[in-house]
mmCIF file of C-alpha atoms and ligand atoms in Angstrom:
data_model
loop_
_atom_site.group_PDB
_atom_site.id
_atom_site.type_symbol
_atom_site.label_atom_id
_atom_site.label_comp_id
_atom_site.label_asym_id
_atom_site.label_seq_id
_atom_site.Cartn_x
_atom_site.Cartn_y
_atom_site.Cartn_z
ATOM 1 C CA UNK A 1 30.540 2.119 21.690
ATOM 2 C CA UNK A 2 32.317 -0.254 24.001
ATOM 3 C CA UNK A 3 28.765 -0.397 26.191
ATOM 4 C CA UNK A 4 27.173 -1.158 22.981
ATOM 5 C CA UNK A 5 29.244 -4.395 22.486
ATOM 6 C CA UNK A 6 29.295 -5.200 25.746
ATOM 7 C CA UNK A 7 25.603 -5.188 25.656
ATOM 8 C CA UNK A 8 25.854 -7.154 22.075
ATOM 9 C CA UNK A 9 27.972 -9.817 23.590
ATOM 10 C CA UNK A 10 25.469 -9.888 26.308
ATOM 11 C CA UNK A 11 22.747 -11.109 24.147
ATOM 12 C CA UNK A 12 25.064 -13.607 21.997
ATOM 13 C CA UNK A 13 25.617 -15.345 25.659
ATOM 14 C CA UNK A 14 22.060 -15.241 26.289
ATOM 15 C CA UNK A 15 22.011 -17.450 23.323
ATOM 16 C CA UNK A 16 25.000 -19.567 24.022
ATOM 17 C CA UNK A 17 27.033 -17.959 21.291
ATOM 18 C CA UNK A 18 30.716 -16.334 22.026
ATOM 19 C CA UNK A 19 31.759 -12.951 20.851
ATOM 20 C CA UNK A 20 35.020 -14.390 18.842
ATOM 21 C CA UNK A 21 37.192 -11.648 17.789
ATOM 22 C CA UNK A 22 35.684 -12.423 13.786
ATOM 23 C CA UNK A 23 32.340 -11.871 15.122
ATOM 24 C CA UNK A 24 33.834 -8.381 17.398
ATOM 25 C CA UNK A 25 35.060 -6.867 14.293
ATOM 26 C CA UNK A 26 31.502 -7.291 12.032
ATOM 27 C CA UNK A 27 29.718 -5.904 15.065
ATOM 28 C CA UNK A 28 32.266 -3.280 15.335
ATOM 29 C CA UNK A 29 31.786 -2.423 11.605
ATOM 30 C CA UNK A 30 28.221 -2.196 12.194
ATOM 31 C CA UNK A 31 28.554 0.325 15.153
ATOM 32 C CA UNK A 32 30.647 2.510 13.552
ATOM 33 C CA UNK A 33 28.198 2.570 10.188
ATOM 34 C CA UNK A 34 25.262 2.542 12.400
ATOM 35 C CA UNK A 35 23.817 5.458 9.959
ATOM 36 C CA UNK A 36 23.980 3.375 7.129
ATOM 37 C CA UNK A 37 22.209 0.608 5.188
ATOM 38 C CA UNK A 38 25.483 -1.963 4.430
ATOM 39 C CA UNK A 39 25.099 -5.104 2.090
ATOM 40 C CA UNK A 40 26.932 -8.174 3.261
ATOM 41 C CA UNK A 41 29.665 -7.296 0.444
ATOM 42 C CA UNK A 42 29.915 -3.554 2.047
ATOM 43 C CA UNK A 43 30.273 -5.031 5.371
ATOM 44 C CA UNK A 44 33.047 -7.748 4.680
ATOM 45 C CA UNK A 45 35.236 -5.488 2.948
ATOM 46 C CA UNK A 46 35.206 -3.248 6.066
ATOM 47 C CA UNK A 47 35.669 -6.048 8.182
ATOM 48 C CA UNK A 48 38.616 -7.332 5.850
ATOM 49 C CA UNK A 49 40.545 -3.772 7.175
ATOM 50 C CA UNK A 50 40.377 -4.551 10.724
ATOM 51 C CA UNK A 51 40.857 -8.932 10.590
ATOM 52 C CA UNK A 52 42.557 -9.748 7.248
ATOM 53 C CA UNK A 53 42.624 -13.071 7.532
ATOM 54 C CA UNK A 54 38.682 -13.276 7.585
ATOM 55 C CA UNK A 55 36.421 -14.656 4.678
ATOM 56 C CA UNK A 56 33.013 -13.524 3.403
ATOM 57 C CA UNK A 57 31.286 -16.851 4.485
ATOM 58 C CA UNK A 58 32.074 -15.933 7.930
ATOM 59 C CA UNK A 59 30.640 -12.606 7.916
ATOM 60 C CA UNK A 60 27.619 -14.018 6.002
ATOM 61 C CA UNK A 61 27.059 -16.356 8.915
ATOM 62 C CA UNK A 62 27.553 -13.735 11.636
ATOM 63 C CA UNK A 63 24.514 -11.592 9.761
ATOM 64 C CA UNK A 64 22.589 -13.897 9.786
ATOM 65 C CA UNK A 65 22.995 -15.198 13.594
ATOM 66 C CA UNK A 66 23.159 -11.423 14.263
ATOM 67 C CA UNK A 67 19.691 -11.271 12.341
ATOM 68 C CA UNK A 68 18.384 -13.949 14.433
ATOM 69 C CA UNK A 69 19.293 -13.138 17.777
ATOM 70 C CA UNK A 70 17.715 -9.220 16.710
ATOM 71 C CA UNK A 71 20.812 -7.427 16.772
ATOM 72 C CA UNK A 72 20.307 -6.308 13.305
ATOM 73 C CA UNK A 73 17.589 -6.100 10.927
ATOM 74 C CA UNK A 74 17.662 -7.451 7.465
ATOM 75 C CA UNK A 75 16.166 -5.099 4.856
ATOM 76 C CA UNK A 76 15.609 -5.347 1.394
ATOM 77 C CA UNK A 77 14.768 -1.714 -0.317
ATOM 78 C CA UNK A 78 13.475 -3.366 -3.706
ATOM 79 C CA UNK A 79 16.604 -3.081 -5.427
ATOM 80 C CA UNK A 80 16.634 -6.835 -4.762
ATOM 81 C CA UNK A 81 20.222 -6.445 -1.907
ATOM 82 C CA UNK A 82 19.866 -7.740 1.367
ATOM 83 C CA UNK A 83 20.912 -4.589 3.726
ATOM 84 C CA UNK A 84 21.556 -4.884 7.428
ATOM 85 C CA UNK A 85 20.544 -2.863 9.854
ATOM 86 C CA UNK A 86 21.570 -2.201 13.289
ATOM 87 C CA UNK A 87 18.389 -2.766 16.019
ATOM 88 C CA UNK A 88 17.889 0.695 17.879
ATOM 89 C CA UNK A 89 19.102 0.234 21.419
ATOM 90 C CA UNK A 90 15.625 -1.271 23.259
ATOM 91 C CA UNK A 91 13.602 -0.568 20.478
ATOM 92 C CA UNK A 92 10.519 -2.926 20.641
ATOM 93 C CA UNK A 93 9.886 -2.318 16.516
ATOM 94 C CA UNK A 94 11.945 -2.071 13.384
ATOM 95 C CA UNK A 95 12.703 1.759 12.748
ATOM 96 C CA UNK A 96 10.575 3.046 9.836
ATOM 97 C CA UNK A 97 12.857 4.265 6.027
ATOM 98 C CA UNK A 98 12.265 6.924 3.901
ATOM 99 C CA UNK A 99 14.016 6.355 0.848
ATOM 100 C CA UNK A 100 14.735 8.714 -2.258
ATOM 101 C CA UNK A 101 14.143 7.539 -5.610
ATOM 102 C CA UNK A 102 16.399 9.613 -6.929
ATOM 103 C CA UNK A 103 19.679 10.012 -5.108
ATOM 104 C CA UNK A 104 18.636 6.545 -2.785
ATOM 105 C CA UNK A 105 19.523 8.257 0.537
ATOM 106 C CA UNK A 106 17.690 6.792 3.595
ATOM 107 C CA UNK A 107 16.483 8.540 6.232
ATOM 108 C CA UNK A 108 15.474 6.657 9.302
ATOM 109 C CA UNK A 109 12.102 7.470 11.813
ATOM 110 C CA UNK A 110 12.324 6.095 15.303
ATOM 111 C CA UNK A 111 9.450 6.709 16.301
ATOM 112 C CA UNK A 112 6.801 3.944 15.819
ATOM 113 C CA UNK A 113 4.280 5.198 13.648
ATOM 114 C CA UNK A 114 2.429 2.171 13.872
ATOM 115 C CA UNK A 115 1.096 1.901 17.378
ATOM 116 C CA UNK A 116 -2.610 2.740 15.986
ATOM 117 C CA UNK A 117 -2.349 0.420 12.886
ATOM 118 C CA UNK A 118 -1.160 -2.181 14.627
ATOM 119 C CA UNK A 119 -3.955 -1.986 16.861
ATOM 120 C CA UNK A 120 -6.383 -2.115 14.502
ATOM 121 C CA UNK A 121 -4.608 -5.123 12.416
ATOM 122 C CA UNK A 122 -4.940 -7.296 15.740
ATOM 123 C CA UNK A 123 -8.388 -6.536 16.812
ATOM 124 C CA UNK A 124 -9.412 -6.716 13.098
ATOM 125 C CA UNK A 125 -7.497 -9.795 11.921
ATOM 126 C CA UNK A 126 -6.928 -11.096 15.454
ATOM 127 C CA UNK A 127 -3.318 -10.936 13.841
ATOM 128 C CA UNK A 128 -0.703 -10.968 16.957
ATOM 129 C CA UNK A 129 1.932 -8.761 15.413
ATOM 130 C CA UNK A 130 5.838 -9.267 16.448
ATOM 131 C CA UNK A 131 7.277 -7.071 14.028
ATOM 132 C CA UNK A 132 6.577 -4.406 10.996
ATOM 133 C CA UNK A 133 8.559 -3.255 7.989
ATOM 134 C CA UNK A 134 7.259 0.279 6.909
ATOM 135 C CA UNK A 135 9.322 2.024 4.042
ATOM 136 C CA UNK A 136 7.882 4.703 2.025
ATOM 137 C CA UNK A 137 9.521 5.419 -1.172
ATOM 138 C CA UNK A 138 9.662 9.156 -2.819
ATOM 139 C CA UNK A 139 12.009 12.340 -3.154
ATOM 140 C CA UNK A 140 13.784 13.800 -0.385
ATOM 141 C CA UNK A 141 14.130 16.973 0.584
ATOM 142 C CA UNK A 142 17.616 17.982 -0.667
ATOM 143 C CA UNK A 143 16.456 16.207 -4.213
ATOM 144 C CA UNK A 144 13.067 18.012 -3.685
ATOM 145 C CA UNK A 145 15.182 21.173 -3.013
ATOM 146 C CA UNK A 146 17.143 21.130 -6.155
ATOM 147 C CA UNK A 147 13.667 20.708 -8.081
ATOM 148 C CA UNK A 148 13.438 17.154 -8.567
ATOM 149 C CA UNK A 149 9.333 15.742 -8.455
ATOM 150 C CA UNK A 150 7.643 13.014 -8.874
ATOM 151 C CA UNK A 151 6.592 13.575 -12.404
ATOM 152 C CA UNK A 152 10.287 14.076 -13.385
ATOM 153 C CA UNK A 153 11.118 10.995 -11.856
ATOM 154 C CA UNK A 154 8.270 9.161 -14.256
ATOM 155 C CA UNK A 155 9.243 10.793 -17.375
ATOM 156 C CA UNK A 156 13.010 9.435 -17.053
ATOM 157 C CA UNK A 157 12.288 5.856 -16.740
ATOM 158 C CA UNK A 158 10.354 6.402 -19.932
ATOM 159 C CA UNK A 159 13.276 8.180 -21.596
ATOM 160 C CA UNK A 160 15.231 5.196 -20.683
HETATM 161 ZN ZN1 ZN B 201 17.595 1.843 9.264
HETATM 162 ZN ZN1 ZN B 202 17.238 12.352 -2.785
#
């Protein structure tokens, strides 16, 4: 973890930017939830246990420097919150999501599935490509197990 920030701090002096001890703690918040998908909100009220004294606009403009310099990802899954996301360590592409409908877990792919689309989208569209979002929305196992489908997902938003 220490490497991590180390390497983190690297790239905000890159930049001209310090590593201030308000801008240690959000990246330390973000290490140790690396797994997870954490609104702004989620985020400062972690960051509020470790330096008190620190306010939400503050966080909100370390995000979004963070976002900037690549360090982390912003993500919307359509239920209109802005999530941030931790950058892979050298990864060259925005890890693909698979999120469940029904219980909203995320699962994350590393691998870049894309190499052949993107391909295709350059030569085709003589599109030069920097980036790629790919989430694919559906049922996940553990829902899938416990006999949720796609058909009873439809027939509750009716209900509703
Ligand atoms: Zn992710
Ligand atoms: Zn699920």
């Amino acid at each position: 973890m220490q490497d991590r920030i180390e390497k983190i701090k690297e790239q905000l002096h890159n930049a001209s930017y310090k590593l201030t001890p308000q801008r240690e703690a959000t990246v330390t918040v973000l290490l140790e939830n690396e797994a997870d998908h954490l609104s702004a909100e989620d985020i400062f009220l972690k960051v509020k246990e470790r330096a008190p004294e620190i306010g939400l606009a503050t966080v909100y403009r370390t995000l979004e420097l963070l976002a900037e310099l690549k360090v982390v990802d912003k993500i919307n899954f359509g239920d209109g919150v802005a999530r941030f996301d931790l950058r892979k360590e050298g990864a060259k592409h925005f890890h693909h999501h698979l999120v469940c409908m029904h219980c909203g877990s995320v699962e994350e792919i590393e691998d870049d599935l894309l190499e052949d689309v993107e391909k295709k989208v350059e030569n085709q569209f003589k599109f030069q490509i920097v980036d790629h979002r790919l989430t694919f929305h559906g049922i996940c196992k553990k829902c899938a197990a416990e006999g949720i489908t796609i058909d009873s997902l439809k027939s509750n938003k009716i209900s509703e």
